[in-house]
CSV table of C-alpha atoms and ligand atoms in Angstrom, one decimal:
chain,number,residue,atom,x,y,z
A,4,UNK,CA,27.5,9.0,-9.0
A,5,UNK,CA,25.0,12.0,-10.2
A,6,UNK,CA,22.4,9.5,-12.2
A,7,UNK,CA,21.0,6.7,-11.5
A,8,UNK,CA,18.9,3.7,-13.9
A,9,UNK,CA,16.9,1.0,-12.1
A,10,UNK,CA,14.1,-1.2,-13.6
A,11,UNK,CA,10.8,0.9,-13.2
A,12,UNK,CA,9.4,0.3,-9.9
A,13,UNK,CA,6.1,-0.9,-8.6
A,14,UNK,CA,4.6,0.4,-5.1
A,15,UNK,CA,3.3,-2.8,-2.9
A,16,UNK,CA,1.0,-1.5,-0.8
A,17,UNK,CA,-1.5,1.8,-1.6
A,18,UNK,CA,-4.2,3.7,-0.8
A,19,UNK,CA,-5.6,5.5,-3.8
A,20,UNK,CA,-9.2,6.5,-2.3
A,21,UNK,CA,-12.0,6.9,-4.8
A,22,UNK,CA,-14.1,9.9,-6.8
A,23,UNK,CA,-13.2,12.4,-6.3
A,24,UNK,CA,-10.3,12.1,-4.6
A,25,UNK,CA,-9.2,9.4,-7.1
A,26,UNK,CA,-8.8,11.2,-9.9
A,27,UNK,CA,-6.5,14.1,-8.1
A,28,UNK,CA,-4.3,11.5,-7.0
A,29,UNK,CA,-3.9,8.8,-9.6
A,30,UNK,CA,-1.7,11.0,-11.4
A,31,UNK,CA,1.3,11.1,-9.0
A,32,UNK,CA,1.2,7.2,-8.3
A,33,UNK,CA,1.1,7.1,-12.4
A,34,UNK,CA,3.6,9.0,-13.1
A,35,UNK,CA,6.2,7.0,-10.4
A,36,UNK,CA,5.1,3.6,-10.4
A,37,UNK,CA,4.6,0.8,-13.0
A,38,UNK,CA,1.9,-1.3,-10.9
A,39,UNK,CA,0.3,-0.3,-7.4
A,40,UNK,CA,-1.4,-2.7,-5.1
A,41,UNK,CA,-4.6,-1.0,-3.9
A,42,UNK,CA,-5.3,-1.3,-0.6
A,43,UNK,CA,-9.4,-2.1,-0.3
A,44,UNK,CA,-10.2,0.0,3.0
A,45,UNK,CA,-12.9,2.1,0.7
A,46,UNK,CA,-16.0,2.8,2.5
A,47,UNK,CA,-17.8,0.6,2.0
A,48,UNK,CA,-15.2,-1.6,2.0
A,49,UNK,CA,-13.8,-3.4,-1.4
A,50,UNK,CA,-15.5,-7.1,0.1
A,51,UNK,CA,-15.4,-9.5,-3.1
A,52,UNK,CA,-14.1,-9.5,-6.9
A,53,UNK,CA,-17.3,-7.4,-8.1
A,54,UNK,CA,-16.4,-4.3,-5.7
A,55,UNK,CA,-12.8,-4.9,-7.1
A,56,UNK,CA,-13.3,-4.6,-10.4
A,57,UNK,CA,-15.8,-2.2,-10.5
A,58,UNK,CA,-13.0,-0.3,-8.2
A,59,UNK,CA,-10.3,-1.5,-11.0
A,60,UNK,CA,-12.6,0.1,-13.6
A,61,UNK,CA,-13.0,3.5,-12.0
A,62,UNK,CA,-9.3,3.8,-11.5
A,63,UNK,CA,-8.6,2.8,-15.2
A,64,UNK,CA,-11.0,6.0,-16.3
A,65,UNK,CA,-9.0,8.1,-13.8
A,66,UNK,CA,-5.4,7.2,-15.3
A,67,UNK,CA,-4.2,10.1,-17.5
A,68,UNK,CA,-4.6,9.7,-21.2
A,69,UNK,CA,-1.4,6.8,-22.8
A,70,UNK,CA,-0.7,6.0,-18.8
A,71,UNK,CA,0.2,1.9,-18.4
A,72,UNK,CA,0.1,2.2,-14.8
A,73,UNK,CA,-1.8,-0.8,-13.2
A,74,UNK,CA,-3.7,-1.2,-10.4
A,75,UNK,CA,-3.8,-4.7,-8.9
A,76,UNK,CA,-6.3,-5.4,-6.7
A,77,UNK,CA,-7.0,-6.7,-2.7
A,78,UNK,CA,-10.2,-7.7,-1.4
A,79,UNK,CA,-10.8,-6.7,2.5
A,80,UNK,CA,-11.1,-9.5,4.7
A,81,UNK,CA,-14.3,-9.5,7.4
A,82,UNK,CA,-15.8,-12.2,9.6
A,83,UNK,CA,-18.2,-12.6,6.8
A,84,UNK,CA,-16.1,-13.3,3.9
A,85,UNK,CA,-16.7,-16.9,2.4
A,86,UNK,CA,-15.0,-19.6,0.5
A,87,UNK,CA,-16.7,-18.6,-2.6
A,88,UNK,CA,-15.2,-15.2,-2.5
A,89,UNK,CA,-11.7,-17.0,-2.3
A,90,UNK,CA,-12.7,-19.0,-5.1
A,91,UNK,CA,-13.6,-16.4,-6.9
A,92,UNK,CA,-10.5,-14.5,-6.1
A,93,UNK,CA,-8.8,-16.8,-7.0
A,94,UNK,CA,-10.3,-17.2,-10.9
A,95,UNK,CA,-10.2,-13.2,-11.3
A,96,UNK,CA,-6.6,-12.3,-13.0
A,97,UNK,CA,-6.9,-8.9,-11.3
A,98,UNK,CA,-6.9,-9.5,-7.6
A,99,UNK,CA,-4.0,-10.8,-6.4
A,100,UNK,CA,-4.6,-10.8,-2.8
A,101,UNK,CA,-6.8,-10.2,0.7
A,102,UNK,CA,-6.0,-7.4,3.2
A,103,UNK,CA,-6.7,-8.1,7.2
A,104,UNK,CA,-6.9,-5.6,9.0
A,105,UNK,CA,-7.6,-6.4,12.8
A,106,UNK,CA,-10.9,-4.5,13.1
A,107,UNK,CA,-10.2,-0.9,14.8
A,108,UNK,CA,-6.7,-1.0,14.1
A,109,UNK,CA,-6.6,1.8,12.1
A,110,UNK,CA,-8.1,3.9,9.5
A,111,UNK,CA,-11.6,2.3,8.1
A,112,UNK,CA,-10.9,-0.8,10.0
A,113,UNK,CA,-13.9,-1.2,11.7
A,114,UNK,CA,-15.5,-4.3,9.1
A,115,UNK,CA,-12.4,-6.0,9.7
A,116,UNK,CA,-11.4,-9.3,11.6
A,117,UNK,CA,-12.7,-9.6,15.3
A,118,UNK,CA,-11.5,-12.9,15.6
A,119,UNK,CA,-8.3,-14.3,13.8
A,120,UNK,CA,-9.1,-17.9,14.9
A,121,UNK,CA,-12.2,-17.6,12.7
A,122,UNK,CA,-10.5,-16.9,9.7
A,123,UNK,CA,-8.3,-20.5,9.5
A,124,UNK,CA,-10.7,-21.5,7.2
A,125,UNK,CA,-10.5,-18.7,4.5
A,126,UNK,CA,-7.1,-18.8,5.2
A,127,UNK,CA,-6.6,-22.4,4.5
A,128,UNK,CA,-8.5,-21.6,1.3
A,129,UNK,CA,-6.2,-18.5,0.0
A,130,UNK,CA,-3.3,-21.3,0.9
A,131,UNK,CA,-4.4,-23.8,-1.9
A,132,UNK,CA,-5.8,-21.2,-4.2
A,133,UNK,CA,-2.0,-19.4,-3.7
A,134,UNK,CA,-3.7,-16.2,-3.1
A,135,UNK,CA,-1.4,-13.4,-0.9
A,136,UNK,CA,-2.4,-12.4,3.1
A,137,UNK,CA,-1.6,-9.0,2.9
A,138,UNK,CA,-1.5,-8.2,6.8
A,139,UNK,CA,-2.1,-5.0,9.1
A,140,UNK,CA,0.6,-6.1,11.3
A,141,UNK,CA,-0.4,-4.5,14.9
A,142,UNK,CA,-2.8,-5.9,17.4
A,143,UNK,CA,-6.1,-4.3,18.2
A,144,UNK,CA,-6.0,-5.1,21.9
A,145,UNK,CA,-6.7,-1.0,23.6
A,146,UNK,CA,-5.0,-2.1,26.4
A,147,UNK,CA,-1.5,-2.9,24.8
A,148,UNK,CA,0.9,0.3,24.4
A,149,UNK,CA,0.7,1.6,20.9
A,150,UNK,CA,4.1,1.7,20.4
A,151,UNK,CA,4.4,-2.5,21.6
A,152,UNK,CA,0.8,-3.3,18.9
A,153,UNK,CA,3.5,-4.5,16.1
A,154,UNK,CA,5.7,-6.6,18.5
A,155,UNK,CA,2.6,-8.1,20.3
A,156,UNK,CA,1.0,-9.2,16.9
A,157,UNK,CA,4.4,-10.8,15.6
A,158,UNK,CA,3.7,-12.9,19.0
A,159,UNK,CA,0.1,-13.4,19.3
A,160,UNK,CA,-1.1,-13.3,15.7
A,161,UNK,CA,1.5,-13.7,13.0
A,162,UNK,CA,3.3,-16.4,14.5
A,163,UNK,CA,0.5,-18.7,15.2
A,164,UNK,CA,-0.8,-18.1,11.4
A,165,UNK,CA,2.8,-18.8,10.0
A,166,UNK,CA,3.1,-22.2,12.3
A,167,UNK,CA,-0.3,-23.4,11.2
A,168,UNK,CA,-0.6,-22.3,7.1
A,169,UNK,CA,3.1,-22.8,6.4
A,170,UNK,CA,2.6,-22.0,2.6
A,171,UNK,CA,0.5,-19.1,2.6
A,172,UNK,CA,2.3,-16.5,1.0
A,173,UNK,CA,2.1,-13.3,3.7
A,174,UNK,CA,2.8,-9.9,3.3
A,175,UNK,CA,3.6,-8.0,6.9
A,176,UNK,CA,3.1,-4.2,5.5
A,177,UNK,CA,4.8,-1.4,6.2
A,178,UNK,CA,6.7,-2.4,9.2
A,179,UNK,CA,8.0,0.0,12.2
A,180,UNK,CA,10.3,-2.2,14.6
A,181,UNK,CA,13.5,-4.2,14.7
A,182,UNK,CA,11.2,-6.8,16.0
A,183,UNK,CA,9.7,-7.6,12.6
A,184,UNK,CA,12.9,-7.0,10.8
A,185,UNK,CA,14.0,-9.7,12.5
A,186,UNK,CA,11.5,-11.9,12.5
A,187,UNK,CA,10.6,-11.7,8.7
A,188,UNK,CA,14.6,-12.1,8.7
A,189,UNK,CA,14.0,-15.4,10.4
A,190,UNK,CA,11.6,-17.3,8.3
A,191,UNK,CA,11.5,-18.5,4.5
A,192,UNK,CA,10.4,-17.1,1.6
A,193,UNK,CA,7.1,-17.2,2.4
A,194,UNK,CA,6.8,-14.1,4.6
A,195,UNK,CA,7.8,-10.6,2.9
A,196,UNK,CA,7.7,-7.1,4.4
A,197,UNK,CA,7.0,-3.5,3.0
A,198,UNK,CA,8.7,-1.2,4.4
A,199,UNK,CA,7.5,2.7,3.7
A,200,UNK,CA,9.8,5.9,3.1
A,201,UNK,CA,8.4,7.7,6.0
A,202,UNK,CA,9.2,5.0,8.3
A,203,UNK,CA,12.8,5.0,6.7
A,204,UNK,CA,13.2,8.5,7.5
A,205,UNK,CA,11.4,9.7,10.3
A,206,UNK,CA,11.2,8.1,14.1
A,207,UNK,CA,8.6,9.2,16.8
A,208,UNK,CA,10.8,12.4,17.8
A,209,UNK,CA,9.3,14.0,14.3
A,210,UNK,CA,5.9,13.8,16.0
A,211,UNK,CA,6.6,16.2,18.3
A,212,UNK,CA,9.3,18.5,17.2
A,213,UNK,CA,8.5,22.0,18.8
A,214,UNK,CA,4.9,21.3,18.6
A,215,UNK,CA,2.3,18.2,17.7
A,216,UNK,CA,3.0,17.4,13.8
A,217,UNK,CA,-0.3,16.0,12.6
A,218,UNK,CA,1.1,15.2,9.0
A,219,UNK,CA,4.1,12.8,10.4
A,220,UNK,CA,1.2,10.9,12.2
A,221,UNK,CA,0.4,7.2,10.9
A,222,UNK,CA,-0.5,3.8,11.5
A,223,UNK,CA,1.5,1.9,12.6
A,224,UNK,CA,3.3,4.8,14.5
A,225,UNK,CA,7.3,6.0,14.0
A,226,UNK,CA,9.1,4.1,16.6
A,227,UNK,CA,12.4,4.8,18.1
A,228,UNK,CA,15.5,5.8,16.3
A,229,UNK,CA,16.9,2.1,16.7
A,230,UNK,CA,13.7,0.8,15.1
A,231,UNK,CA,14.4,3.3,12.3
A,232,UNK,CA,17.5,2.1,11.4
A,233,UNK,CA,16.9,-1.6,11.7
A,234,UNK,CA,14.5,-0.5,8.9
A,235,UNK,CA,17.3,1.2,7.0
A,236,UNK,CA,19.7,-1.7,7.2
A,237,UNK,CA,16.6,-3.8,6.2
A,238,UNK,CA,16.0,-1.8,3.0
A,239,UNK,CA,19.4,-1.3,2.0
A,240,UNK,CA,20.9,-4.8,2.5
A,241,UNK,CA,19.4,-6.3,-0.3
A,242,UNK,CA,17.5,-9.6,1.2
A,243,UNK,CA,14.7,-10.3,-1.3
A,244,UNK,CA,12.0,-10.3,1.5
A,245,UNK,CA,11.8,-6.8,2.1
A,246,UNK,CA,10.6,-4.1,-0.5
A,247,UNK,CA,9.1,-1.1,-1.3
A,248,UNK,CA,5.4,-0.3,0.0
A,249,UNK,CA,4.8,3.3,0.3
A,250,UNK,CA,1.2,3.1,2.2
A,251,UNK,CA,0.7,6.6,1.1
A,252,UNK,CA,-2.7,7.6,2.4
A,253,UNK,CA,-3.8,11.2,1.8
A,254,UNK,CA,-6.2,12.4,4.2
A,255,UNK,CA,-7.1,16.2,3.5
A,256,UNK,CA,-5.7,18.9,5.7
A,257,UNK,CA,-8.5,19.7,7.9
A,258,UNK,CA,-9.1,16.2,8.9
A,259,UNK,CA,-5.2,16.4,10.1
A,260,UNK,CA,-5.3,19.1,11.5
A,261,UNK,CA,-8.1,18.1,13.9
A,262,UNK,CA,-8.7,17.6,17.7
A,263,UNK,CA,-8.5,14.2,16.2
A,264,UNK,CA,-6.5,13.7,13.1
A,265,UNK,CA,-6.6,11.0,11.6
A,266,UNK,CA,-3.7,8.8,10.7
A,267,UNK,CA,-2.2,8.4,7.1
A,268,UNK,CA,0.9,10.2,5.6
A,269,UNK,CA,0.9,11.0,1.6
A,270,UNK,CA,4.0,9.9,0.0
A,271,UNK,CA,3.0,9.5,-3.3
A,272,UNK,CA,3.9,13.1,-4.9
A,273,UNK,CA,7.5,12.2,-4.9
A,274,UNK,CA,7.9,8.3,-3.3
A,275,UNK,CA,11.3,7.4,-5.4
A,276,UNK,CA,12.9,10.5,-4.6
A,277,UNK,CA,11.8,9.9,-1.2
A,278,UNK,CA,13.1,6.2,-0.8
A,279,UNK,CA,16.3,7.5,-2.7
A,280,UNK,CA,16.3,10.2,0.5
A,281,UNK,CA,16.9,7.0,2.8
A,282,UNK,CA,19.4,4.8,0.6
A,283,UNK,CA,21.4,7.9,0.6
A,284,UNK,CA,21.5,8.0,4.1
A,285,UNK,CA,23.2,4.8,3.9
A,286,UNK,CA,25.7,6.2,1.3
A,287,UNK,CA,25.0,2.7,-0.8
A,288,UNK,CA,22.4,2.2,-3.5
A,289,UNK,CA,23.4,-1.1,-5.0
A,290,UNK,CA,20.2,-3.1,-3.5
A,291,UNK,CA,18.5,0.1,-4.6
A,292,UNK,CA,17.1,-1.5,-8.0
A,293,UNK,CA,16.4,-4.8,-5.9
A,294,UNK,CA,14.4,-3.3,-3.1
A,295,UNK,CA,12.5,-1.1,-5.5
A,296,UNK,CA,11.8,-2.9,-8.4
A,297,UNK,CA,12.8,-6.7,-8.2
A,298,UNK,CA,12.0,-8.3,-4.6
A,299,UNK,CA,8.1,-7.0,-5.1
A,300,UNK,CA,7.4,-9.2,-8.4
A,301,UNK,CA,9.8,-12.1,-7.3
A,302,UNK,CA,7.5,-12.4,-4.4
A,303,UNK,CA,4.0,-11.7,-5.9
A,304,UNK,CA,5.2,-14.2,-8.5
A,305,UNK,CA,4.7,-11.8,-11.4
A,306,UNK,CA,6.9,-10.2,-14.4
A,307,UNK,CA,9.8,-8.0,-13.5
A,308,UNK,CA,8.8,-4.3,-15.3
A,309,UNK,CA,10.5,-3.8,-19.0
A,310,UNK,CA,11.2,-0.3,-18.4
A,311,UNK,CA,13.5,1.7,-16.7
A,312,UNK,CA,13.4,5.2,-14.9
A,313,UNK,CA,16.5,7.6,-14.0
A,314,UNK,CA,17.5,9.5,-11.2
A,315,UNK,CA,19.4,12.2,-10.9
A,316,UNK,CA,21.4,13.8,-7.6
A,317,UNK,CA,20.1,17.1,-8.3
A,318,UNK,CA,18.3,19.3,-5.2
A,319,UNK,CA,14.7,20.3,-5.3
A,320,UNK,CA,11.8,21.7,-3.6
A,321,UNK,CA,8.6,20.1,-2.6
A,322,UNK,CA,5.0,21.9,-3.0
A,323,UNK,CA,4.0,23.3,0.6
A,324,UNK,CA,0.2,21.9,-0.7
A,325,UNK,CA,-1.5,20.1,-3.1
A,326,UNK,CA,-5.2,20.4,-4.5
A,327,UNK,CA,-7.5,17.9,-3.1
A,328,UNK,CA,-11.0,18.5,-4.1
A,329,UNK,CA,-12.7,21.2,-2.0
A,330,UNK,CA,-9.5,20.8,0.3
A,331,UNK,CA,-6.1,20.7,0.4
A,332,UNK,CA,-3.5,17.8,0.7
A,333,UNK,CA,-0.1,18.3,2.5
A,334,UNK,CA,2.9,16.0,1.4
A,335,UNK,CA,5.2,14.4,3.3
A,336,UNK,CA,8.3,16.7,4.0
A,337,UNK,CA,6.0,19.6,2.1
A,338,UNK,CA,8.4,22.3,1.1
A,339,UNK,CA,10.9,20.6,2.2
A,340,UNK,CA,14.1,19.7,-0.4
A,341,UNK,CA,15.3,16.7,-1.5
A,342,UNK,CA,18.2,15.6,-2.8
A,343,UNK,CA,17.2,13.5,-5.7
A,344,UNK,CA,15.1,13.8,-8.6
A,345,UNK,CA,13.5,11.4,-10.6
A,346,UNK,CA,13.9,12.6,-14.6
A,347,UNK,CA,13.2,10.0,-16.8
A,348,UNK,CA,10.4,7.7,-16.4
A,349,UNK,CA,9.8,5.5,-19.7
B,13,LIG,C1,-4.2,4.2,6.3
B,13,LIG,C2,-5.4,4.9,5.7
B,13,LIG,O1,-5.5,6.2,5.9
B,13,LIG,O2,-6.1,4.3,4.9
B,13,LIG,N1,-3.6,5.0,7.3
B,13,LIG,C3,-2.3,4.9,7.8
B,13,LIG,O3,-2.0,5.6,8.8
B,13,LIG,N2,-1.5,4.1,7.2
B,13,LIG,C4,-4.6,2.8,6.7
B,13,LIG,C5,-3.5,1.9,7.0
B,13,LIG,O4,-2.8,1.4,6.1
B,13,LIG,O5,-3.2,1.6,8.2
B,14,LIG,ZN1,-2.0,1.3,4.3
């Protein structure tokens, strides 16, 4: 097999920043993905459905000229958002979800939720109004071992939410661990997982190999090798509650390559080739199309994409940089090659 049709896919879970940045990056999500969900973490943060359309609206004047690509949006979730702005969530037919973030998790976290007991109420709402809890799965608590934060939110967190708003549709994002492979493996159709292609294809070895490697550095952190194949098998196998999230999250190179770098790797450039990268590592693409392009709108309850993009097994060389304002932005696995190339995109 040297080419390879699926149904166009969509990416579930995004960071597409905003001017300037946004228009140097649009183009690369464009020219992969139908539909994007765009993460709110902005500062200031994307609170209610006025920031997210005016947010919807600058992306739309970013897209290059006769691109369809669209951006659907997610409000941020903080101890001060109200019923209303559920409700009005809820009426608007471009936001199709709210993001928590545990406040300090990660990257621009620091409006989100202190207290996840406070939040029943808003999450009771986004229950009746159907509305999707897209979740930053990993606690917040400084005293629990970065590596454990996933497995100790499954327990303290998502659990406890799941048991009490049975209904609400929740998205555990870019997951790390065998833990919540199995667990979202456990429960009903109402809990889905992202999973991202550098999780797929790099464990917490790449951080370190011969040196500190600021652009393999992201949140939540590689894991173990085990973790990274439960990941695999969870991609590959086909069950309709995983699917493709690429959480790319370009951060320019010098605030990498920092005495503090921040945390976020960009995945965008070349995201199909990349998640190609990992199927072929299980030597099997036929949940390829499924993973990529159908379990995403089954779950989000919306069309299935009319057009169709090709593959094709054919080697090539990713850019060492890429132009990001007054800096530069490294890919993942920059000038590196990959084995599959994405040539037709309708
Ligand atoms: C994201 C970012 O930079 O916005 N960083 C990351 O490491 N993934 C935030 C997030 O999704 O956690
Ligand atoms: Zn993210």
């Amino acid at each position: 097999m040297d080419t390879l049709s699926i149904i166009k896919p969509d990416d579930w879970h995004l960071h597409l920043r905003d001017s300037p940045y946004l228009q140097k990056i649009l183009v690369h999500s464009a020219n992969q993905f139908a539909r994007a969900i765009i993460m709110p973490n902005l500062t200031p943060p994307v609170r209610n459905s006025n920031d997210a359309e005016s947010y919807r609206q600058r992306i739309l004047s970013a897209l290059p000229q006769g691109s369809n690509f669209q951006p659907l949006m997610t409000l941020y979730l903080t101890d001060n958002t109200s019923l209303d702005d559920i409700h009005q969530a809820a009426e608007s037919n471009s936001i199709v979800g709210l993001k928590l973030y545990p406040a300090g998790a990660t990257t621009n976290s620091d409006a989100g939720v202190t207290d996840l007991k406070k939040m029943y109420p808003v999450f009771d709402a986004m229950q009746q109004r159907n509305l999707v809890l897209q979740v930053h799965g990993e606690s917040n608590k400084k005293e629990v071992d970065i590596f454990d934060r996933e497995k100790v939110f499954i327990e303290d967190s998502l659990d406890p939410v799941r048991r009490q708003f049975p209904e609400l549709r929740i998205v555990f994002e870019h997951i790390t661990t065998a833990d919540a492979v199995d667990y979202v493996s456990s429960e009903n159709s109402h809990l889905a997982a992202t999973i991202t292609p550098h999780h797929l294809l790099i464990n917490r070895n790449d951080l370190f190999t011969g040196g500190i490697r600021p652009h393999h550095y992201c949140l939540p952190v590689a894991k173990r090798e085990q973790h990274r194949l439960a990941l695999i098998t969870a991609a590959t196998k086909g069950k309709a509650n995983f699917f493709a999230g690429t959480d790319s999250a370009p951060h320019a190179r010098n605030k990498k390559e920092s005495s503090c770098g921040c945390a976020g790797i960009y995945s965008a450039f070349s995201a199909i080739e990349l998640y190609a990268e990992a199927f072929e590592i299980s030597q099997n693409f036929s949940n390829f199309e499924a993973f990529m392009s159908l379990n995403g709108p089954t779950f989000y309850q919306l069309p299935v994409n009319q057009d169709k993009i090709t593959i094709q097994k054919s080697c090539w060389t990713l850019p060492t940089t890429l132009n990001y304002v007054d800096d530069e932005l490294i890919p993942f696995k920059a000038g590196q090659t990959l084995q599959w190339r994405l040539i037709e995109n309708a």
